[in-house]
PDB file of C-alpha atoms in Angstrom:
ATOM      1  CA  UNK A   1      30.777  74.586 -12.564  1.00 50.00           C
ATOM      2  CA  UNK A   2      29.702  70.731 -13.010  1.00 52.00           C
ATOM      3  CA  UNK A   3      30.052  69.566 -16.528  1.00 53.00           C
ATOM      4  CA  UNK A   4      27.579  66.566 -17.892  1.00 53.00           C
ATOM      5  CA  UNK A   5      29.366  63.063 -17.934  1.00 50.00           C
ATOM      6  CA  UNK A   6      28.868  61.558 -21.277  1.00 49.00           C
ATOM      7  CA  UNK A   7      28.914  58.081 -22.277  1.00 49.00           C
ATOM      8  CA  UNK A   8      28.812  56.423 -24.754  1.00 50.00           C
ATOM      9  CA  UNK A   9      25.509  54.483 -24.760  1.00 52.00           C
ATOM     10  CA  UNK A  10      22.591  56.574 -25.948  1.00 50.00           C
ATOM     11  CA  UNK A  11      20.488  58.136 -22.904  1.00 53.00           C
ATOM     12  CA  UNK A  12      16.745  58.585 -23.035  1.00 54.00           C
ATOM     13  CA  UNK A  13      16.752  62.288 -24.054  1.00 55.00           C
ATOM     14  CA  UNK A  14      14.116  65.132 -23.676  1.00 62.00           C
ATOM     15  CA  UNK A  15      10.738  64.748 -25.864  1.00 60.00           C
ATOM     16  CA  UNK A  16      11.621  66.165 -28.916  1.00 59.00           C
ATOM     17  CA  UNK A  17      15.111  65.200 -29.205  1.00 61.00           C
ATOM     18  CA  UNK A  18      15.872  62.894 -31.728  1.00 62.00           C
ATOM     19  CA  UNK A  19      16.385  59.179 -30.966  1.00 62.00           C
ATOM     20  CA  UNK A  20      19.003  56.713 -31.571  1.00 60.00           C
ATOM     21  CA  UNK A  21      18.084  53.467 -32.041  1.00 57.00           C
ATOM     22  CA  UNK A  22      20.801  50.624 -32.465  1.00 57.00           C
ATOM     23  CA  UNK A  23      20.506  48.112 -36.094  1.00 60.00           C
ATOM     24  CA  UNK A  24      18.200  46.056 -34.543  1.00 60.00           C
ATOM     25  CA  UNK A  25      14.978  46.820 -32.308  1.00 58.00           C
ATOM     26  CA  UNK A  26      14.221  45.182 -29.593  1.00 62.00           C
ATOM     27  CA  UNK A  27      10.582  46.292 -29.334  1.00 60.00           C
ATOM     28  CA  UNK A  28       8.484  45.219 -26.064  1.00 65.00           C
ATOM     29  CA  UNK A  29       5.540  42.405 -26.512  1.00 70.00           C
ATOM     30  CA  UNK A  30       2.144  42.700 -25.934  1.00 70.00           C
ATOM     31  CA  UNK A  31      -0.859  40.834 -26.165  1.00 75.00           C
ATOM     32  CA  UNK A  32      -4.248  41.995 -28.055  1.00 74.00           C
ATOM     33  CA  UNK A  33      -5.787  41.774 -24.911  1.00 77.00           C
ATOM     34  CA  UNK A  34      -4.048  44.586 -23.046  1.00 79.00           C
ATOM     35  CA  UNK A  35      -4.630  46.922 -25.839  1.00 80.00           C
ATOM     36  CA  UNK A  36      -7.221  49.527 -24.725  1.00 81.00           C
ATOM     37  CA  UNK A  37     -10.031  50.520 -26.895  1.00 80.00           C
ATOM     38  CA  UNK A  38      -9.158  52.326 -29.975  1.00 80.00           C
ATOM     39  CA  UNK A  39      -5.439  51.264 -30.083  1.00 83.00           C
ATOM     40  CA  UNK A  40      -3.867  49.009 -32.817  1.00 83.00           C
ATOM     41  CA  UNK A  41      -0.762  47.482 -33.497  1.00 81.00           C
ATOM     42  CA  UNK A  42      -0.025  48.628 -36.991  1.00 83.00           C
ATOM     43  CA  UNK A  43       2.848  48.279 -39.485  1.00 84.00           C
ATOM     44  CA  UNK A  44       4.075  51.651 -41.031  1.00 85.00           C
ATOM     45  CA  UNK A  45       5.388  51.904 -44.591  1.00 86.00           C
ATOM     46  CA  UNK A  46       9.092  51.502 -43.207  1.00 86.00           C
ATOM     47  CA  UNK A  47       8.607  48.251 -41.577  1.00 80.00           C
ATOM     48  CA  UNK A  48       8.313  49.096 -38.212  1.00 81.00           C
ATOM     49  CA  UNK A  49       4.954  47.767 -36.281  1.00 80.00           C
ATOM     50  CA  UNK A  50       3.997  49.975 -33.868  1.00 82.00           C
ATOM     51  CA  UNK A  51       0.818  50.923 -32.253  1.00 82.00           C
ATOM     52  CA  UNK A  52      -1.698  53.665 -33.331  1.00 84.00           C
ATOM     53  CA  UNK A  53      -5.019  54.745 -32.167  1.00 84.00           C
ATOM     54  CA  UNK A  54      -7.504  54.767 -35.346  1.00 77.00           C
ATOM     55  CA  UNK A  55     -10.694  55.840 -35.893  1.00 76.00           C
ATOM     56  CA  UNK A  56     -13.412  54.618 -34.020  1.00 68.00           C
ATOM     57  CA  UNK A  57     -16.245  52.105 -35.898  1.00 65.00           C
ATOM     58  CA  UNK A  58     -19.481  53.346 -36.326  1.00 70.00           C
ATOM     59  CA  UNK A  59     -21.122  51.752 -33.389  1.00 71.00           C
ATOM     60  CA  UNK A  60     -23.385  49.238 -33.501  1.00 71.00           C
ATOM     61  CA  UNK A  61     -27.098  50.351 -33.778  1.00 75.00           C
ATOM     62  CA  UNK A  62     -28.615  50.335 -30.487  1.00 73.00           C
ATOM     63  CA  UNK A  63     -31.846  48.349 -31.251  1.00 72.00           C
ATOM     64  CA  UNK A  64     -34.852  50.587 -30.794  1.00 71.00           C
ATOM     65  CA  UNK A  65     -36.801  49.772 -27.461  1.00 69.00           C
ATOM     66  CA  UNK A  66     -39.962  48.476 -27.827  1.00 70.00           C
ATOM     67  CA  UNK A  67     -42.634  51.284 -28.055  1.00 76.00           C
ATOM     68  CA  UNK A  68     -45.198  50.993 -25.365  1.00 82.00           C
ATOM     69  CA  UNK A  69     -48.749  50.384 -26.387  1.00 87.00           C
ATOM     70  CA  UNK A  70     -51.135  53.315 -26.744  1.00 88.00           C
ATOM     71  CA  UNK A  71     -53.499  54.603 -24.122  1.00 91.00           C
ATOM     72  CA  UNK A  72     -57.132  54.101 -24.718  1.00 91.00           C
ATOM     73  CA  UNK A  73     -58.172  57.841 -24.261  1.00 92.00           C
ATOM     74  CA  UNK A  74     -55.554  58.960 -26.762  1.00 92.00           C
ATOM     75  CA  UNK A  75     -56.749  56.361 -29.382  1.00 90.00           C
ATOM     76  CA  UNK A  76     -60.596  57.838 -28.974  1.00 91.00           C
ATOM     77  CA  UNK A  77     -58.953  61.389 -28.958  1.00 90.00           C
ATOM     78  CA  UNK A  78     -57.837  60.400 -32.119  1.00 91.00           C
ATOM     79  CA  UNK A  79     -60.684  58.909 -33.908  1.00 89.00           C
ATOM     80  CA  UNK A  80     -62.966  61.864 -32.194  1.00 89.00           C
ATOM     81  CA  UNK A  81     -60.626  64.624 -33.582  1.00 90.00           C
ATOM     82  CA  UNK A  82     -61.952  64.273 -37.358  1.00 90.00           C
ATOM     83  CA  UNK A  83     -65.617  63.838 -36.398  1.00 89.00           C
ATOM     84  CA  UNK A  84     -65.565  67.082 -33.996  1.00 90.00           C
ATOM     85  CA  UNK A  85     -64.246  69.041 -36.608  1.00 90.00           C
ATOM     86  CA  UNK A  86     -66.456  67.724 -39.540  1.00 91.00           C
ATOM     87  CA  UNK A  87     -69.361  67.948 -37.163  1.00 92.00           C
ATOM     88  CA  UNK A  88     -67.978  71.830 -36.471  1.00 93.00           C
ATOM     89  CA  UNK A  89     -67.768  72.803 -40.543  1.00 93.00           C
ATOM     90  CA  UNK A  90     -71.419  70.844 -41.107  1.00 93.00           C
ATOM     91  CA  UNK A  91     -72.591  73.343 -38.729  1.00 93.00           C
ATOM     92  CA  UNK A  92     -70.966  76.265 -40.223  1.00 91.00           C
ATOM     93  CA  UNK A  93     -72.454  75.361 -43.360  1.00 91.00           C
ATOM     94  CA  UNK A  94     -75.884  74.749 -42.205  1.00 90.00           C
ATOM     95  CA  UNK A  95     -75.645  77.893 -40.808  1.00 88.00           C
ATOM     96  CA  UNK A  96     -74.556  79.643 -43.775  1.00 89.00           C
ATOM     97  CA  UNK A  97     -77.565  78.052 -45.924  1.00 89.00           C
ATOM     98  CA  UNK A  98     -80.144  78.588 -43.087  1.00 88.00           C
ATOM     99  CA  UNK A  99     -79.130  82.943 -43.027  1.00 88.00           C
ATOM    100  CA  UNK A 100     -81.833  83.947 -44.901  1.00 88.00           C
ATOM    101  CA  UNK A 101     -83.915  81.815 -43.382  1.00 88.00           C
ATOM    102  CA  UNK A 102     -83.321  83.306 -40.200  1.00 85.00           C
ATOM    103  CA  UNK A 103     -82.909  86.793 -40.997  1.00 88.00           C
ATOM    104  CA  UNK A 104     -86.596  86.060 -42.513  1.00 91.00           C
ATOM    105  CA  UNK A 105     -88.326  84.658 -39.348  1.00 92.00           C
ATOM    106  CA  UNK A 106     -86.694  87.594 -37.569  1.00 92.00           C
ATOM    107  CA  UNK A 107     -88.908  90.364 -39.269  1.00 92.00           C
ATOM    108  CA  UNK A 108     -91.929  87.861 -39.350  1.00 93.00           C
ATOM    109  CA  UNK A 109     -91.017  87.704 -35.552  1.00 93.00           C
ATOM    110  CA  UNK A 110     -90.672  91.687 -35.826  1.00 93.00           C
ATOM    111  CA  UNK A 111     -94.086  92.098 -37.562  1.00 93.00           C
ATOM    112  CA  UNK A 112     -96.191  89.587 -34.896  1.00 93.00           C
ATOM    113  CA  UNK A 113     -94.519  91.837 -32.372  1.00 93.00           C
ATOM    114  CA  UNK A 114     -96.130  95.285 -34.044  1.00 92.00           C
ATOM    115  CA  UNK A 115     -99.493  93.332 -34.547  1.00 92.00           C
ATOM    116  CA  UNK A 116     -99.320  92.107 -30.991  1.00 91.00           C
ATOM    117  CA  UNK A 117     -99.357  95.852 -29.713  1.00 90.00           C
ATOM    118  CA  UNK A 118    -101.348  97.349 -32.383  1.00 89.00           C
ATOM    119  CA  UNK A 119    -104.238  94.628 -31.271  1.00 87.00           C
ATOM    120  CA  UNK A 120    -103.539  95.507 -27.365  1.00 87.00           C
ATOM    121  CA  UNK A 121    -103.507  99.603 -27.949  1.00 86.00           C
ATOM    122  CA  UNK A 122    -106.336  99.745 -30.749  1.00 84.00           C
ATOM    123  CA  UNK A 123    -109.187  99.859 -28.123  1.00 82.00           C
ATOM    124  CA  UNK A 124    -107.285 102.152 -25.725  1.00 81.00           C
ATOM    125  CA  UNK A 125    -106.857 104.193 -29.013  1.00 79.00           C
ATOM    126  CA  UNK A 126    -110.568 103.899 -30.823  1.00 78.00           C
ATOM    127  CA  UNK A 127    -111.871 104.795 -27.437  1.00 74.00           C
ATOM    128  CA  UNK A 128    -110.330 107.797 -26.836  1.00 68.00           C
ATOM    129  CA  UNK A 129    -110.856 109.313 -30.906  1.00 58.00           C
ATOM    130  CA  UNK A 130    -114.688 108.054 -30.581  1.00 55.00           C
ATOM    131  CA  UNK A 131    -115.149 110.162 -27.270  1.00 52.00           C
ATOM    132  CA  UNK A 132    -113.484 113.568 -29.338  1.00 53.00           C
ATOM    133  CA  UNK A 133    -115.945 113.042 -31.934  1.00 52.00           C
ATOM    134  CA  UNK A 134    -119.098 112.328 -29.953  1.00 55.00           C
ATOM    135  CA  UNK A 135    -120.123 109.216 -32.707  1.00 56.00           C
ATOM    136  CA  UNK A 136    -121.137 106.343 -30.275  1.00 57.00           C
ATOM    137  CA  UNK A 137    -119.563 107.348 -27.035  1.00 61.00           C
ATOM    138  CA  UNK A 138    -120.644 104.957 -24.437  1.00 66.00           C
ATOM    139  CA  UNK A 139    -121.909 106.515 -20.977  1.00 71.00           C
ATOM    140  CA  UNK A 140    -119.318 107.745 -18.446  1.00 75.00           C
ATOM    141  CA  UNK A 141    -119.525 106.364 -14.673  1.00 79.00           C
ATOM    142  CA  UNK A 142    -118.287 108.593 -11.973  1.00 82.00           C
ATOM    143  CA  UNK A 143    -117.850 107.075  -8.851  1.00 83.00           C
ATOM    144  CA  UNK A 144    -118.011 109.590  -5.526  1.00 86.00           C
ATOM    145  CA  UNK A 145    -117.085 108.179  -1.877  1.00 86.00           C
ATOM    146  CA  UNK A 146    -117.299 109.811   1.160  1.00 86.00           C
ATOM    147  CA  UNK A 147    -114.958 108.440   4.066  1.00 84.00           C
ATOM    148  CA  UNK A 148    -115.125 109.592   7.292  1.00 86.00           C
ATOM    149  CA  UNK A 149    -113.039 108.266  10.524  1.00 84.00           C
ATOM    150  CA  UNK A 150    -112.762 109.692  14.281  1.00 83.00           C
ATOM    151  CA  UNK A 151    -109.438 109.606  15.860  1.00 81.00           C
ATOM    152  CA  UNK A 152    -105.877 107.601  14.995  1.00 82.00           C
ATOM    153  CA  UNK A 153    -107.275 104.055  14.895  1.00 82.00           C
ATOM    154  CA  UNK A 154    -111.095 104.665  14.598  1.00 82.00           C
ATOM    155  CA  UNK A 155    -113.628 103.091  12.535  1.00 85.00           C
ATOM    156  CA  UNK A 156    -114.023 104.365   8.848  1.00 84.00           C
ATOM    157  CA  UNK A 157    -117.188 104.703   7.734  1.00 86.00           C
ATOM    158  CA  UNK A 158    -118.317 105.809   4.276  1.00 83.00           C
ATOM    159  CA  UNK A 159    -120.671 106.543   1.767  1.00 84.00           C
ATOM    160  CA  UNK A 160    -120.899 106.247  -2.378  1.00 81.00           C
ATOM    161  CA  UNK A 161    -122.786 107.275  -5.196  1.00 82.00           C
ATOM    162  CA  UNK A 162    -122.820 106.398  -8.786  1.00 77.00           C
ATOM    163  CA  UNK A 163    -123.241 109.100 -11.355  1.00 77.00           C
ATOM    164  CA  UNK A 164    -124.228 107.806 -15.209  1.00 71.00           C
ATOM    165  CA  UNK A 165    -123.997 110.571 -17.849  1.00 64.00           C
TER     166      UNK A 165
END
């Protein structure tokens, strides 16, 4: 079995074990320059300076970038947004106020329609009640043809006669 040699100077132990330090430290030098970001050299409340990492600054506002200008379509777009949609409620409104108007000119329209076709049917219709009643019946034609033709594609020939009564 092989036993540990021990001496008598202190040996750089395991992490965790506690350390030894002789009456006066010999601690190493550096400059400010090789400390990385977020490292400095502080002095505890013992004495000792050692280094520490601390908290990072707030950083430095990045400066906004300058905006870039705005496109001519989307400035009309703009302006023409407001005017579409008070055009669009003007309408509505309009509308609203000409209703009765238009319901109105609807049955006038309905009623020229019915005169319309009462003026075209009245004759066919007087006609037809003065002939039932015998008042003022004007004369009845009757027309008689006679249309003769020999073979497929042969001539026609015919004859008519007019009958008043």
């Amino acid at each position: 079995m092989h036993e540990p040699t021990r001496t008598s100077t202190p040996q750089p132990g395991r992490y965790g074990d506690p350390v030894y330090h002789p009456t006066t430290i010999q601690q190493p030098q550096m400059w400010p320059a090789e400390l990385p970001p977020g490292v400095e050299m502080v002095t505890l409340p013992n004495g000792f300076r050692t280094l520490a990492y601390t908290q990072p600054g707030t950083p430095a506002p990045v400066p906004a970038a300058a905006g870039q200008p705005i496109p001519a379509w989307a400035k009309t777009a703009a302006l023409l947004a407001p005017t579409l949609g008070g055009g669009i409620a003007a309408a509505g409104f309009g509308i609203s106020y000409a209703a009765p108007g238009v319901l109105a000119m609807a049955h006038a329209l309905w009623a020229a329609v019915a005169l319309i076709a009462a003026g075209a049917l009245a004759p066919l219709l007087l006609r037809t009640t003065h002939g039932r009643t015998g008042h003022g019946t004007a004369p009845v034609q009757h027309v008689t043809q006679n249309i003769t033709a020999a073979g497929m594609f042969g001539r026609a020939t015919g004859t008519g006669t007019l009958n008043n009564r």
